Amino acid sequence: MQLKTGNWVIVADGGHAIVFENEGTASAPELKCLRVHDLDNPPTHEQGRDQPPRTFQSADGRRSAQEAPDLHQIAEDRFLDQIVEDLERDAAAGAFKAMVVVAPPIALGHIRKSAKDDLSKRVVAWIDKDLTRHPVPAIAEAVVRALKDLPSG
C-alpha cells in the first residue's frame, strides 16, 4: 500500500492532533499541515473534585467511596470525539478520498469506535504508533514504512 497524492494523514493522541495532506507522490511524500488541534487539560483539581465521590447506606448510615472518574481521560475522549466530528464533516464535503490514521493504541481504538461509516470507509490504514511529537519528515517516513508492511488489497 502507498501514500498517494491527496491522501490525508491524521496523527493524534489524547491531547494533540495534526491533519496532513500528501502533496508529494507515493515515492516522495510531502506532508502539508492542514490543521493542528491541542487539548488544554489542566490538573484534576482544576477540573473537578480530586476526591472520590461517597455513597451513604440509608439503613445504617455507613459511607463508602466510589471509584473517582478519570477527568483527564474524559477530556481526552471528548477531544478525540471532536477530531472525529471535524473529519466526518471534511469527508462529507469531499475534502479527501482516503486517509491514514496514526495514533497510540488507546486513542486509535477510540477514533476507530467513534468514526461513522462515511469516515471509516475512507480510512485505508490504521497505524498503531505515537508520532504526534515527531518532526514532519519523520512522520512521513514512518507512515510510508508502515504502509509498505501492510498487505495490499
Short mmCIF file of C-alpha atoms in Angstrom, two decimals:
data_model
loop_
_atom_site.label_atom_id
_atom_site.label_comp_id
_atom_site.label_asym_id
_atom_site.label_seq_id
_atom_site.Cartn_x
_atom_site.Cartn_y
_atom_site.Cartn_z
CA MET A 1 0.00 0.00 0.00
CA GLN A 2 1.20 3.52 -0.77
CA LEU A 3 0.51 7.03 0.44
CA LYS A 4 -0.96 8.60 -2.68
CA THR A 5 -1.10 12.26 -3.63
CA GLY A 6 -4.09 13.90 -1.94
CA ASN A 7 -4.36 11.30 0.82
CA TRP A 8 -4.80 12.73 4.28
CA VAL A 9 -2.83 11.60 7.31
CA ILE A 10 -4.12 12.23 10.82
CA VAL A 11 -1.58 11.88 13.61
CA ALA A 12 -3.23 12.03 17.02
CA ASP A 13 -3.07 11.13 20.66
CA GLY A 14 -5.34 12.09 23.55
CA GLY A 15 -4.22 15.71 23.60
CA HIS A 16 -2.68 16.61 20.25
CA ALA A 17 -3.76 16.03 16.66
CA ILE A 18 -2.32 17.09 13.32
CA VAL A 19 -4.08 16.73 9.98
CA PHE A 20 -1.79 16.49 6.94
CA GLU A 21 -2.34 16.18 3.20
CA ASN A 22 0.22 14.45 1.00
CA GLU A 23 1.13 16.99 -1.67
CA GLY A 24 4.01 14.84 -2.90
CA THR A 25 3.96 11.49 -4.62
CA ALA A 26 3.78 7.96 -3.29
CA SER A 27 7.55 7.61 -3.72
CA ALA A 28 8.37 11.08 -2.34
CA PRO A 29 5.61 12.17 0.06
CA GLU A 30 5.41 15.78 1.21
CA LEU A 31 3.05 16.22 4.13
CA LYS A 32 1.45 19.66 4.30
CA CYS A 33 -0.08 20.55 7.65
CA LEU A 34 -3.74 21.46 7.27
CA ARG A 35 -4.74 21.77 10.93
CA VAL A 36 -3.32 21.36 14.42
CA HIS A 37 -5.53 20.67 17.44
CA ASP A 38 -4.34 20.82 21.05
CA LEU A 39 -6.20 19.95 24.22
CA ASP A 40 -5.89 22.16 27.27
CA ASN A 41 -6.08 19.52 30.00
CA PRO A 42 -5.44 21.24 33.37
CA PRO A 43 -4.70 19.40 36.62
CA THR A 44 -7.50 17.34 38.15
CA HIS A 45 -8.15 19.80 40.99
CA GLU A 46 -8.92 22.49 38.39
CA GLN A 47 -11.35 20.22 36.52
CA GLY A 48 -13.38 18.96 39.44
CA ARG A 49 -13.08 17.13 42.74
CA ASP A 50 -9.92 15.14 43.14
CA GLN A 51 -11.50 13.12 45.94
CA PRO A 52 -13.64 10.12 45.07
CA PRO A 53 -17.40 10.53 45.50
CA ARG A 54 -19.01 8.90 48.55
CA THR A 55 -22.19 6.90 48.90
CA PHE A 56 -24.28 6.57 52.02
CA GLN A 57 -26.13 3.45 53.11
CA SER A 58 -29.57 4.60 54.20
CA ALA A 59 -30.17 1.69 56.58
CA ASP A 60 -27.14 2.04 58.84
CA GLY A 61 -25.52 5.34 57.85
CA ARG A 62 -22.24 3.78 56.63
CA ARG A 63 -20.30 5.55 53.91
CA SER A 64 -18.16 4.08 51.18
CA ALA A 65 -16.01 5.54 48.44
CA GLN A 66 -16.89 5.17 44.79
CA GLU A 67 -14.33 4.98 42.04
CA ALA A 68 -13.43 8.53 41.03
CA PRO A 69 -13.90 9.35 37.34
CA ASP A 70 -10.68 9.91 35.41
CA LEU A 71 -11.24 13.53 34.40
CA HIS A 72 -8.17 13.55 32.15
CA GLN A 73 -9.38 10.50 30.21
CA ILE A 74 -12.84 12.03 29.87
CA ALA A 75 -11.28 15.23 28.45
CA GLU A 76 -9.10 13.21 26.05
CA ASP A 77 -12.10 11.19 24.86
CA ARG A 78 -14.07 14.39 24.20
CA PHE A 79 -11.07 15.84 22.35
CA LEU A 80 -10.83 12.77 20.10
CA ASP A 81 -14.61 12.85 19.53
CA GLN A 82 -14.29 16.45 18.31
CA ILE A 83 -11.45 15.49 15.95
CA VAL A 84 -13.58 12.67 14.52
CA GLU A 85 -16.55 15.05 14.07
CA ASP A 86 -14.33 17.52 12.18
CA LEU A 87 -13.02 14.72 9.93
CA GLU A 88 -16.56 13.48 9.28
CA ARG A 89 -17.55 16.98 8.12
CA ASP A 90 -14.48 17.04 5.85
CA ALA A 91 -15.36 13.61 4.44
CA ALA A 92 -18.97 14.66 3.80
CA ALA A 93 -17.71 17.76 1.99
CA GLY A 94 -15.46 15.60 -0.20
CA ALA A 95 -12.24 17.16 1.09
CA PHE A 96 -10.40 13.84 0.82
CA LYS A 97 -10.91 10.38 -0.63
CA ALA A 98 -8.53 8.36 1.54
CA MET A 99 -6.97 8.78 4.95
CA VAL A 100 -4.35 7.13 7.13
CA VAL A 101 -4.91 7.32 10.90
CA VAL A 102 -1.83 7.14 13.14
CA ALA A 103 -2.29 7.03 16.92
CA PRO A 104 -1.22 5.11 20.02
CA PRO A 105 -3.44 2.11 20.94
CA ILE A 106 -5.97 3.78 23.26
CA ALA A 107 -6.51 6.81 21.02
CA LEU A 108 -6.59 4.63 17.89
CA GLY A 109 -9.28 2.42 19.42
CA HIS A 110 -11.35 5.44 20.44
CA ILE A 111 -11.10 7.02 16.98
CA ARG A 112 -11.98 3.72 15.28
CA LYS A 113 -15.00 3.26 17.56
CA SER A 114 -16.20 6.86 17.11
CA ALA A 115 -15.81 7.06 13.33
CA LYS A 116 -19.05 6.57 11.43
CA ASP A 117 -19.33 4.67 8.14
CA ASP A 118 -18.59 7.54 5.74
CA LEU A 119 -15.31 8.28 7.52
CA SER A 120 -14.38 4.65 8.25
CA LYS A 121 -14.75 3.72 4.57
CA ARG A 122 -12.14 6.33 3.67
CA VAL A 123 -9.55 5.09 6.17
CA VAL A 124 -7.09 2.97 4.20
CA ALA A 125 -4.83 2.21 7.17
CA TRP A 126 -4.92 2.32 10.97
CA ILE A 127 -1.33 2.61 12.25
CA ASP A 128 -0.61 1.90 15.91
CA LYS A 129 2.20 4.41 16.63
CA ASP A 130 2.61 7.57 18.67
CA LEU A 131 4.13 10.10 16.25
CA THR A 132 2.49 13.32 17.48
CA ARG A 133 5.71 14.92 18.73
CA HIS A 134 7.90 13.82 15.80
CA PRO A 135 9.11 16.14 13.03
CA VAL A 136 7.11 16.04 9.80
CA PRO A 137 9.79 14.24 7.71
CA ALA A 138 10.00 11.50 10.37
CA ILE A 139 6.20 11.17 10.35
CA ALA A 140 6.16 10.82 6.55
CA GLU A 141 8.94 8.22 6.67
CA ALA A 142 7.22 6.21 9.43
CA VAL A 143 3.88 6.25 7.59
CA VAL A 144 5.47 5.13 4.30
CA ARG A 145 7.36 2.35 6.11
CA ALA A 146 4.21 1.19 7.94
CA LEU A 147 2.15 1.23 4.73
CA LYS A 148 4.76 -0.92 2.95
CA ASP A 149 4.37 -3.53 5.69
CA LEU A 150 0.58 -3.69 5.27
CA PRO A 151 -0.94 -6.21 2.87
CA SER A 152 -2.30 -4.53 -0.25
CA GLY A 153 -5.88 -5.13 -1.08
#
